[in-house]
């Protein structure tokens, strides 16, 4: 990734403080807001159909996360998405639980059909559900059979590229090994720590951070998404390294935000483990 | 509790990672998700009537918490409950604020009439409201007049047994002294610390943990619920013991999750103060 | 502020444990509940139109925060507000994002027209929107052009007084310099730390604390609101002073609650920087 420095992506976020409108689940929404503030962006939440067009208009990006979707918020996703599309805003979709219920799979698919989504950020089970390859999502977590490993890395990247081709979006699949791909290029990212799966919200937080990075880096979005993914993984490593034996997922959650907050461009550049496939 | 070791209950949760569907309030939902992860389970949240039947089908247990109930979520509680009942899943009801409003009392009562609830987890004011003994709930907290003490322990256990007989459920009443009872047996549990009442959500978290324990221990549910209750109380003691003078309910909240996360079977067995009444 | 000691305001909260009903946003609701507990109050949340009249009846105060308003919660705001008004309860309005969307501006204005609001707590952009002076809110954050500074302090206090005259409410505008005013008197408060703007919810938490202070101090509400505002700012300073270089907005959030929890009347009296204008 010589052509575009990861640190530039981070510094562009801090310099421009992108305002991101989030229609997201109520489980991790507080972490999402604090993650956006920590990375250098600014959050606003609204999911009322009569409110979202105004709100999204004053933002630079829109996050749609279907983690606790309902009839009202689905309508708001379409209304906000349509306005964001008209305005040329970044749109990031987090298809939480696609494959786990008919409503989630259908909602994510309809949003992808209707909107010019910029980035899809999910786990491999969700991505497979969206390309029609399986419907084995285990709730909101990846099905263990779908874990990205060195052994299936090429096949996993192929799923990412397939969804990118089908939708025109950048696809970010996170797991033990993360994949960031568009229809032409793909990166494998090996930052992160298993404890990130023991707190709720690390994926949702990343989705919001990805939006901030995509807004702040319009000319290098694929690299910016890779920077966001590597940065959150690196923050997870930093947070885990601070833990003492009495600490658990409560302290980890706090330290993860701290690490995102204090991340510098140099630190990201030095710690990111990004490989072009 | 010689016949069944508390540590077995804990270890069965960690070994089987029960997936629990939660229809719960938006105040403490994040703590609920992290508490489930900390104890060894896995959470999924969904409260849209059109989504909950699919979601609950892939889980082992269902938590219904009426803390911020609304017309939509009440419908979802009935839909999900019916499906969970058909599938023989564990159903845990947390009747938050029963007795404090007509809608809450009525919703909890209707759910109990309609569903084969496995466990009811509440405070004494809520339990009294459900057996028709009073309606003196002080908001979502127990009415001071309803506190379980050594002086009224036998009477308090009688309320628990009465609700257990009426509903067929195990009843867990938490307070300074906790009571866990079915129609035949009752335990008093003396773990915990008063600061647990100074953070929001310790009760809601316990409800979710109880669900994980009940799912993972189908052959010893009464003992498993006692283990969950003693375990959270013990975690509260561990968390409180870590606090320094500058710490308050913010740090306590973090340490409580940490203590649940790090709890071992041996620690629970040694620290639990459980007495059969 | 010699006539009424700030410490008395704090001690009255701790002595009476005011129960506050909150109709608030799902982003910061957990922090709101924990902030109420930390300051010495007690929280209950309910936003279902069929539930709120009962719930607000058992409380001493009502917080209406429009941060994630929707059609259902707006109806609940009116129902609860009407009942709270009938009962002579304290009503505190947080007009989050007024000026940022037509629905938010309209909802806040209608609530102010209809209800005898006791306190309005917002930022300067929101206050300007409500007096019709501008609509330049930048999402949920203050527009940088609207920051209260020494240079525009008199003009800023004039906006506060203007809204107080128009509505009959006490107006608390928070920012780098806070202003608390009714139609006759105004205070400037210089506590706080810029990092408070890097966590979500410090404003929402303050709104809830203001409600507890207003309920507990019926005979000196203007001074009580000033005490609440100075107290949260001072807590922010205490929290920031505890931070180490690895800490960020995650740890700050935890320490802020801790500092509110441990705040004493003497500490508040000594640390508050309150000036009558």
Coordinates of N, CA, C and O in Angstrom, one line a residue, chain B residues 95-240:
Chain B
X95 N -40.2 -9.1 34.9 CA -41.3 -8.2 34.9 C -41.0 -6.8 35.4 O -41.6 -6.3 36.4
X96 N -40.1 -6.1 34.8 CA -39.6 -4.8 35.3 C -40.8 -3.8 35.5 O -41.5 -3.5 34.6
X97 N -40.9 -3.4 36.7 CA -41.9 -2.3 37.0 C -43.3 -2.9 37.1 O -44.3 -2.1 37.1
X98 N -43.5 -4.2 37.1 CA -44.9 -4.7 37.4 C -45.3 -4.2 38.7 O -44.6 -4.1 39.7
X99 N -46.6 -3.7 38.7 CA -47.1 -3.0 39.9 C -46.9 -1.5 39.8 O -47.6 -0.7 40.4
X100 N -46.0 -1.0 38.9 CA -45.8 0.5 38.8 C -46.7 1.1 37.7 O -47.0 2.3 37.7
X101 N -47.2 0.3 36.8 CA -48.2 0.8 35.8 C -49.1 -0.4 35.4 O -48.7 -1.5 35.5
X102 N -50.3 0.0 35.0 CA -51.3 -1.0 34.7 C -50.8 -1.8 33.5 O -50.9 -3.0 33.4
X103 N -50.1 -1.1 32.5 CA -49.7 -1.8 31.3 C -48.6 -2.9 31.6 O -48.6 -4.0 31.1
X104 N -47.7 -2.5 32.6 CA -46.7 -3.5 32.9 C -47.2 -4.7 33.7 O -46.9 -5.9 33.4
X105 N -48.1 -4.4 34.6 CA -48.7 -5.5 35.4 C -49.5 -6.5 34.4 O -49.3 -7.7 34.5
X106 N -50.3 -5.8 33.6 CA -51.1 -6.6 32.6 C -50.3 -7.4 31.6 O -50.5 -8.6 31.4
X107 N -49.2 -6.8 31.1 CA -48.4 -7.5 30.1 C -47.7 -8.7 30.8 O -47.7 -9.8 30.2
X108 N -47.1 -8.5 31.9 CA -46.4 -9.6 32.6 C -47.4 -10.7 32.9 O -47.1 -11.9 32.7
X109 N -48.6 -10.3 33.4 CA -49.6 -11.3 33.7 C -50.1 -12.1 32.5 O -50.2 -13.3 32.5
X110 N -50.3 -11.4 31.4 CA -50.7 -12.1 30.2 C -49.7 -13.0 29.7 O -50.0 -14.1 29.2
X111 N -48.4 -12.6 29.7 CA -47.3 -13.5 29.3 C -47.2 -14.7 30.1 O -47.0 -15.8 29.6
X112 N -47.4 -14.5 31.4 CA -47.4 -15.7 32.3 C -48.6 -16.6 32.1 O -48.4 -17.9 32.2
X113 N -49.7 -16.1 31.8 CA -50.9 -16.9 31.5 C -50.7 -17.7 30.2 O -51.1 -18.9 30.1
X114 N -50.0 -17.1 29.2 CA -50.0 -17.6 27.9 C -48.8 -18.6 27.7 O -48.9 -19.5 26.9
X115 N -47.7 -18.3 28.3 CA -46.4 -19.0 28.0 C -46.0 -19.9 29.1 O -46.2 -19.5 30.3
X116 N -45.3 -21.0 28.8 CA -44.7 -21.9 29.8 C -43.4 -21.3 30.3 O -42.3 -21.8 29.9
X117 N -43.5 -20.2 31.1 CA -42.2 -19.5 31.5 C -41.4 -20.4 32.4 O -41.9 -21.0 33.3
X118 N -40.1 -20.4 32.1 CA -39.2 -21.3 32.8 C -38.7 -20.7 34.1 O -38.6 -21.3 35.2
X119 N -38.4 -19.4 34.1 CA -37.9 -18.6 35.2 C -38.5 -17.2 35.2 O -38.6 -16.6 34.1
X120 N -38.9 -16.8 36.4 CA -39.3 -15.3 36.6 C -38.2 -14.7 37.5 O -37.9 -15.3 38.5
X121 N -37.6 -13.6 37.0 CA -36.5 -13.0 37.8 C -36.9 -11.6 38.1 O -37.0 -10.8 37.1
X122 N -37.2 -11.2 39.3 CA -37.6 -9.8 39.6 C -37.3 -9.5 41.0 O -36.6 -10.2 41.7
X123 N -37.7 -8.3 41.4 CA -37.6 -7.9 42.8 C -38.9 -8.2 43.6 O -39.9 -8.6 43.0
X124 N -38.9 -8.1 44.9 CA -40.0 -8.5 45.7 C -41.3 -7.7 45.4 O -42.4 -8.3 45.4
X125 N -41.1 -6.4 45.1 CA -42.3 -5.6 44.7 C -43.0 -6.2 43.5 O -44.2 -6.2 43.4
X126 N -42.2 -6.5 42.5 CA -42.7 -7.1 41.2 C -43.4 -8.4 41.5 O -44.5 -8.7 40.9
X127 N -42.7 -9.3 42.3 CA -43.3 -10.6 42.6 C -44.6 -10.4 43.3 O -45.6 -11.1 43.0
X128 N -44.7 -9.5 44.3 CA -45.9 -9.3 45.0 C -47.0 -8.8 44.1 O -48.2 -9.2 44.2
X129 N -46.7 -7.9 43.1 CA -47.7 -7.4 42.2 C -48.2 -8.6 41.4 O -49.4 -8.7 41.1
X130 N -47.4 -9.6 41.0 CA -47.8 -10.7 40.2 C -48.6 -11.7 40.9 O -49.4 -12.5 40.3
X131 N -48.4 -11.8 42.3 CA -49.3 -12.7 43.0 C -50.5 -12.0 43.6 O -51.3 -12.5 44.3
X132 N -50.6 -10.7 43.3 CA -51.7 -9.9 43.7 C -51.6 -9.5 45.2 O -52.6 -9.1 45.8
X133 N -50.4 -9.5 45.7 CA -50.3 -9.2 47.1 C -50.1 -7.7 47.4 O -50.3 -7.2 48.5
X134 N -49.8 -6.9 46.4 CA -49.6 -5.5 46.6 C -49.4 -4.8 45.3 O -49.1 -5.5 44.3
X135 N -49.4 -3.5 45.2 CA -48.9 -2.9 44.0 C -48.1 -1.6 44.4 O -48.4 -0.5 44.1
X136 N -47.1 -1.9 45.2 CA -46.3 -0.8 45.8 C -44.9 -0.6 45.2 O -44.1 0.0 45.8
X137 N -44.7 -1.2 44.0 CA -43.5 -1.0 43.3 C -43.1 0.5 43.3 O -43.9 1.3 42.9
X138 N -41.8 0.8 43.6 CA -41.4 2.2 43.5 C -40.6 2.3 42.2 O -39.4 2.1 42.1
X139 N -41.3 2.5 41.1 CA -40.7 2.6 39.8 C -40.1 1.2 39.5 O -40.7 0.2 39.6
X140 N -38.8 1.2 39.1 CA -38.2 -0.1 38.7 C -37.4 -0.6 39.9 O -36.8 -1.7 39.8
X141 N -37.4 0.1 41.0 CA -36.7 -0.4 42.2 C -37.6 -1.0 43.2 O -38.8 -0.7 43.2
X142 N -37.1 -1.9 44.0 CA -38.0 -2.5 45.0 C -38.4 -1.4 46.0 O -37.7 -0.5 46.3
X143 N -39.7 -1.5 46.5 CA -40.2 -0.7 47.5 C -39.4 -1.1 48.8 O -39.3 -2.2 49.1
X144 N -38.9 -0.1 49.5 CA -38.1 -0.4 50.7 C -38.9 -1.3 51.7 O -38.3 -2.2 52.4
X145 N -40.2 -1.1 51.7 CA -41.0 -2.0 52.6 C -41.0 -3.4 52.2 O -41.4 -4.3 53.0
X146 N -40.6 -3.7 50.9 CA -40.6 -5.1 50.4 C -39.2 -5.7 50.5 O -39.1 -6.8 50.0
X147 N -38.3 -5.1 51.1 CA -36.9 -5.7 51.2 C -37.0 -7.0 51.9 O -37.6 -7.2 52.9
X148 N -36.2 -8.0 51.4 CA -36.1 -9.3 52.0 C -35.1 -9.2 53.1 O -34.0 -8.8 52.9
X149 N -35.5 -9.6 54.3 CA -34.6 -9.5 55.5 C -34.7 -10.9 56.2 O -35.5 -11.7 55.9
X150 N -33.8 -11.1 57.2 CA -33.8 -12.3 57.9 C -35.2 -12.4 58.7 O -35.7 -13.5 58.8
X151 N -35.7 -11.3 59.1 CA -37.0 -11.3 59.8 C -38.1 -11.8 59.0 O -39.0 -12.4 59.5
X152 N -38.1 -11.4 57.7 CA -39.3 -11.8 56.9 C -38.9 -12.9 55.8 O -39.7 -13.1 54.8
X153 N -37.9 -13.6 56.1 CA -37.4 -14.5 55.1 C -38.4 -15.7 54.7 O -38.6 -16.0 53.6
X154 N -39.0 -16.2 55.8 CA -39.9 -17.3 55.6 C -41.1 -16.8 54.7 O -41.6 -17.4 53.8
X155 N -41.6 -15.6 55.1 CA -42.7 -15.0 54.4 C -42.4 -14.7 52.9 O -43.1 -14.9 52.0
X156 N -41.1 -14.2 52.7 CA -40.7 -13.9 51.4 C -40.6 -15.1 50.5 O -41.0 -15.1 49.4
X157 N -40.0 -16.2 51.1 CA -39.9 -17.5 50.4 C -41.3 -18.0 50.0 O -41.5 -18.6 49.0
X158 N -42.3 -17.7 50.9 CA -43.7 -18.1 50.6 C -44.2 -17.4 49.4 O -44.9 -18.0 48.6
X159 N -43.9 -16.1 49.3 CA -44.3 -15.4 48.1 C -43.7 -16.0 46.8 O -44.4 -16.2 45.8
X160 N -42.4 -16.4 46.9 CA -41.8 -17.0 45.8 C -42.4 -18.3 45.4 O -42.7 -18.6 44.2
X161 N -42.7 -19.1 46.4 CA -43.3 -20.4 46.2 C -44.7 -20.3 45.6 O -45.1 -21.0 44.7
X162 N -45.4 -19.2 46.1 CA -46.8 -19.0 45.6 C -46.8 -18.7 44.1 O -47.6 -19.2 43.4
X163 N -45.8 -17.8 43.7 CA -45.8 -17.5 42.3 C -45.3 -18.7 41.5 O -45.8 -18.9 40.4
X164 N -44.4 -19.5 42.1 CA -43.9 -20.7 41.4 C -45.1 -21.7 41.2 O -45.3 -22.3 40.1
X165 N -45.9 -21.8 42.2 CA -47.1 -22.7 42.1 C -48.1 -22.2 41.0 O -48.6 -23.0 40.2
X166 N -48.3 -20.9 41.1 CA -49.3 -20.3 40.2 C -48.9 -20.4 38.7 O -49.7 -20.6 37.8
X167 N -47.6 -20.4 38.5 CA -47.1 -20.3 37.1 C -46.3 -21.5 36.6 O -46.1 -21.6 35.4
X168 N -45.8 -22.3 37.5 CA -45.0 -23.4 37.1 C -43.5 -23.0 36.9 O -42.7 -23.8 36.4
X169 N -43.2 -21.8 37.1 CA -41.9 -21.3 36.8 C -41.0 -21.3 38.1 O -41.5 -21.4 39.2
X170 N -39.7 -21.4 37.9 CA -38.8 -21.1 39.0 C -38.8 -19.6 39.2 O -38.9 -18.8 38.3
X171 N -38.8 -19.2 40.5 CA -38.9 -17.8 40.8 C -37.6 -17.3 41.5 O -37.2 -17.9 42.5
X172 N -36.9 -16.3 40.9 CA -35.7 -15.8 41.5 C -36.0 -14.3 41.9 O -36.2 -13.5 41.1
X173 N -36.0 -14.1 43.2 CA -36.2 -12.7 43.8 C -34.9 -12.2 44.3 O -34.3 -12.8 45.1
X174 N -34.5 -11.1 43.7 CA -33.1 -10.6 44.1 C -33.3 -9.4 45.0 O -34.2 -8.5 44.8
X175 N -32.4 -9.2 45.9 CA -32.4 -8.1 46.9 C -31.2 -8.3 47.8 O -30.2 -9.0 47.4
X176 N -31.3 -7.7 49.0 CA -30.2 -7.9 49.9 C -30.0 -9.4 50.2 O -28.8 -9.9 50.3
X177 N -31.1 -10.1 50.4 CA -31.0 -11.6 50.4 C -31.8 -12.0 49.2 O -32.9 -11.5 48.9
X178 N -31.2 -12.9 48.4 CA -31.9 -13.4 47.2 C -32.7 -14.7 47.5 O -32.2 -15.5 48.4
X179 N -33.8 -14.9 46.9 CA -34.5 -16.2 47.0 C -34.7 -16.8 45.7 O -35.1 -16.2 44.7
X180 N -34.4 -18.1 45.6 CA -34.6 -18.9 44.4 C -35.5 -20.1 44.8 O -35.1 -20.9 45.6
X181 N -36.6 -20.2 44.1 CA -37.6 -21.3 44.6 C -38.4 -21.8 43.4 O -38.7 -21.1 42.4
X182 N -38.7 -23.1 43.5 CA -39.8 -23.6 42.7 C -41.0 -23.9 43.7 O -41.0 -23.5 44.8
X183 N -41.9 -24.7 43.3 CA -43.1 -24.9 44.1 C -42.7 -25.8 45.4 O -43.4 -25.8 46.4
X184 N -41.6 -26.5 45.3 CA -41.3 -27.4 46.3 C -40.1 -27.0 47.2 O -40.0 -27.2 48.4
X185 N -39.1 -26.4 46.6 CA -37.8 -26.1 47.3 C -37.5 -24.6 47.2 O -37.9 -24.0 46.2
X186 N -36.7 -24.1 48.1 CA -36.3 -22.7 48.1 C -34.9 -22.6 48.7 O -34.6 -23.3 49.6
X187 N -34.2 -21.7 48.1 CA -32.8 -21.4 48.5 C -32.8 -19.9 48.9 O -33.4 -19.0 48.2
X188 N -32.0 -19.6 49.9 CA -31.7 -18.2 50.2 C -30.2 -18.0 49.8 O -29.4 -18.9 50.1
X189 N -29.9 -16.9 49.2 CA -28.5 -16.6 48.7 C -28.1 -15.3 49.3 O -28.8 -14.3 49.2
X190 N -26.9 -15.3 49.9 CA -26.4 -14.1 50.6 C -25.2 -13.5 50.0 O -24.3 -12.9 50.7
X191 N -25.0 -13.6 48.7 CA -23.9 -12.9 48.0 C -24.4 -11.5 47.6 O -25.6 -11.1 47.8
X192 N -23.5 -10.7 47.0 CA -23.9 -9.4 46.5 C -23.3 -8.3 47.4 O -22.7 -8.5 48.5
X193 N -23.6 -7.0 47.0 CA -23.1 -5.8 47.7 C -24.1 -4.7 47.4 O -24.5 -4.6 46.2
X194 N -24.3 -3.8 48.3 CA -25.3 -2.7 48.1 C -25.0 -1.9 46.9 O -25.9 -1.3 46.3
X195 N -23.7 -1.7 46.5 CA -23.4 -0.8 45.4 C -24.1 -1.3 44.1 O -24.2 -0.6 43.1
X196 N -24.4 -2.6 44.0 CA -25.1 -3.1 42.8 C -26.4 -2.4 42.5 O -26.8 -2.3 41.4
X197 N -27.0 -1.8 43.6 CA -28.2 -1.0 43.4 C -27.9 0.4 42.9 O -28.8 1.1 42.5
X198 N -26.6 0.8 42.8 CA -26.3 2.1 42.4 C -25.8 2.2 41.0 O -25.3 3.2 40.5
X199 N -25.8 1.0 40.3 CA -25.7 1.0 38.8 C -27.0 0.5 38.2 O -27.6 -0.4 38.8
X200 N -27.3 1.0 37.1 CA -28.5 0.5 36.4 C -28.1 -0.9 35.7 O -27.0 -1.0 35.2
X201 N -29.0 -1.8 35.8 CA -28.8 -3.0 35.0 C -28.3 -4.3 35.6 O -28.3 -5.3 35.0
X202 N -27.9 -4.2 36.9 CA -27.4 -5.5 37.5 C -28.6 -6.6 37.5 O -28.3 -7.7 37.2
X203 N -29.8 -6.2 37.7 CA -30.9 -7.1 37.6 C -31.1 -7.6 36.2 O -31.3 -8.8 36.0
X204 N -31.2 -6.7 35.2 CA -31.4 -7.1 33.8 C -30.3 -8.1 33.4 O -30.5 -9.1 32.6
X205 N -29.0 -7.8 33.7 CA -27.9 -8.6 33.4 C -28.1 -10.0 34.0 O -27.9 -11.0 33.3
X206 N -28.5 -10.1 35.2 CA -28.7 -11.4 35.9 C -29.8 -12.2 35.1 O -29.7 -13.4 34.9
X207 N -30.8 -11.5 34.7 CA -31.9 -12.2 34.0 C -31.4 -12.9 32.8 O -31.7 -14.1 32.5
X208 N -30.5 -12.3 32.0 CA -29.9 -12.9 30.8 C -29.0 -14.0 31.2 O -29.0 -15.1 30.5
X209 N -28.2 -13.8 32.3 CA -27.3 -14.9 32.7 C -28.1 -16.1 33.2 O -27.7 -17.3 32.9
X210 N -29.2 -15.9 33.9 CA -30.1 -16.9 34.3 C -30.6 -17.7 33.1 O -30.6 -19.0 33.1
X211 N -30.9 -17.0 32.0 CA -31.3 -17.7 30.8 C -30.2 -18.7 30.3 O -30.5 -19.8 29.9
X212 N -29.0 -18.1 30.2 CA -27.9 -19.0 29.7 C -27.7 -20.2 30.6 O -27.5 -21.3 30.1
X213 N -27.8 -20.0 31.9 CA -27.6 -21.1 32.9 C -28.7 -22.1 32.7 O -28.5 -23.3 32.8
X214 N -29.9 -21.7 32.5 CA -31.1 -22.6 32.4 C -31.0 -23.4 31.1 O -31.3 -24.6 31.1
X215 N -30.5 -22.7 30.1 CA -30.4 -23.4 28.8 C -29.3 -24.5 28.9 O -29.5 -25.6 28.4
X216 N -28.2 -24.2 29.6 CA -27.0 -25.1 29.6 C -27.2 -26.2 30.6 O -26.4 -27.1 30.6
X217 N -28.2 -26.1 31.5 CA -28.4 -27.1 32.6 C -29.8 -27.6 32.6 O -30.5 -27.4 33.6
X218 N -30.2 -28.3 31.6 CA -31.6 -28.7 31.5 C -32.1 -29.7 32.6 O -33.2 -29.7 32.9
X219 N -31.1 -30.4 33.2 CA -31.5 -31.4 34.1 C -31.4 -30.9 35.6 O -31.7 -31.7 36.5
X220 N -31.0 -29.7 35.8 CA -30.9 -29.2 37.2 C -31.1 -27.7 37.1 O -30.3 -26.9 37.6
X221 N -32.3 -27.3 36.7 CA -32.6 -25.9 36.4 C -32.6 -25.1 37.7 O -32.2 -23.9 37.8
X222 N -33.2 -25.6 38.7 CA -33.3 -24.8 40.0 C -31.9 -24.5 40.5 O -31.6 -23.4 40.9
X223 N -31.1 -25.5 40.6 CA -29.7 -25.3 41.0 C -29.0 -24.4 40.1 O -28.2 -23.6 40.6
X224 N -29.2 -24.5 38.8 CA -28.5 -23.6 37.9 C -28.9 -22.2 38.1 O -28.0 -21.3 38.0
X225 N -30.2 -21.9 38.3 CA -30.6 -20.5 38.6 C -29.9 -20.0 39.9 O -29.5 -18.9 39.9
X226 N -29.9 -20.9 40.9 CA -29.2 -20.5 42.1 C -27.7 -20.2 41.8 O -27.2 -19.2 42.4
X227 N -27.1 -21.0 41.0 CA -25.7 -20.7 40.7 C -25.5 -19.4 40.0 O -24.6 -18.6 40.3
X228 N -26.4 -19.1 39.0 CA -26.4 -17.8 38.3 C -26.5 -16.6 39.3 O -25.8 -15.6 39.2
X229 N -27.5 -16.7 40.2 CA -27.8 -15.7 41.2 C -26.6 -15.5 42.1 O -26.1 -14.4 42.3
X230 N -26.1 -16.6 42.7 CA -24.9 -16.5 43.6 C -23.7 -16.0 42.8 O -23.0 -15.2 43.3
X231 N -23.6 -16.4 41.6 CA -22.4 -16.0 40.8 C -22.4 -14.5 40.5 O -21.4 -13.8 40.6
X232 N -23.6 -13.9 40.2 CA -23.6 -12.5 39.9 C -23.3 -11.7 41.2 O -22.6 -10.7 41.3
X233 N -23.9 -12.2 42.3 CA -23.7 -11.6 43.6 C -22.2 -11.6 44.0 O -21.6 -10.6 44.4
X234 N -21.6 -12.7 43.8 CA -20.2 -12.9 44.1 C -19.3 -12.0 43.2 O -18.4 -11.4 43.6
X235 N -19.7 -11.9 41.9 CA -19.0 -11.0 41.0 C -19.1 -9.5 41.5 O -18.2 -8.8 41.4
X236 N -20.3 -9.2 42.0 CA -20.4 -7.8 42.6 C -19.5 -7.6 43.8 O -18.9 -6.5 43.9
X237 N -19.3 -8.7 44.6 CA -18.4 -8.5 45.7 C -16.9 -8.4 45.2 O -16.2 -7.6 45.7
X238 N -16.6 -9.2 44.2 CA -15.2 -9.1 43.6 C -15.0 -7.7 43.0 O -13.9 -7.1 43.2
X239 N -16.0 -7.2 42.3 CA -15.9 -5.9 41.7 C -15.7 -4.8 42.7 O -14.9 -3.9 42.6
X240 N -16.5 -4.9 43.8 CA -16.5 -3.9 44.8 C -15.1 -3.9 45.5 O -14.6 -2.8 45.8

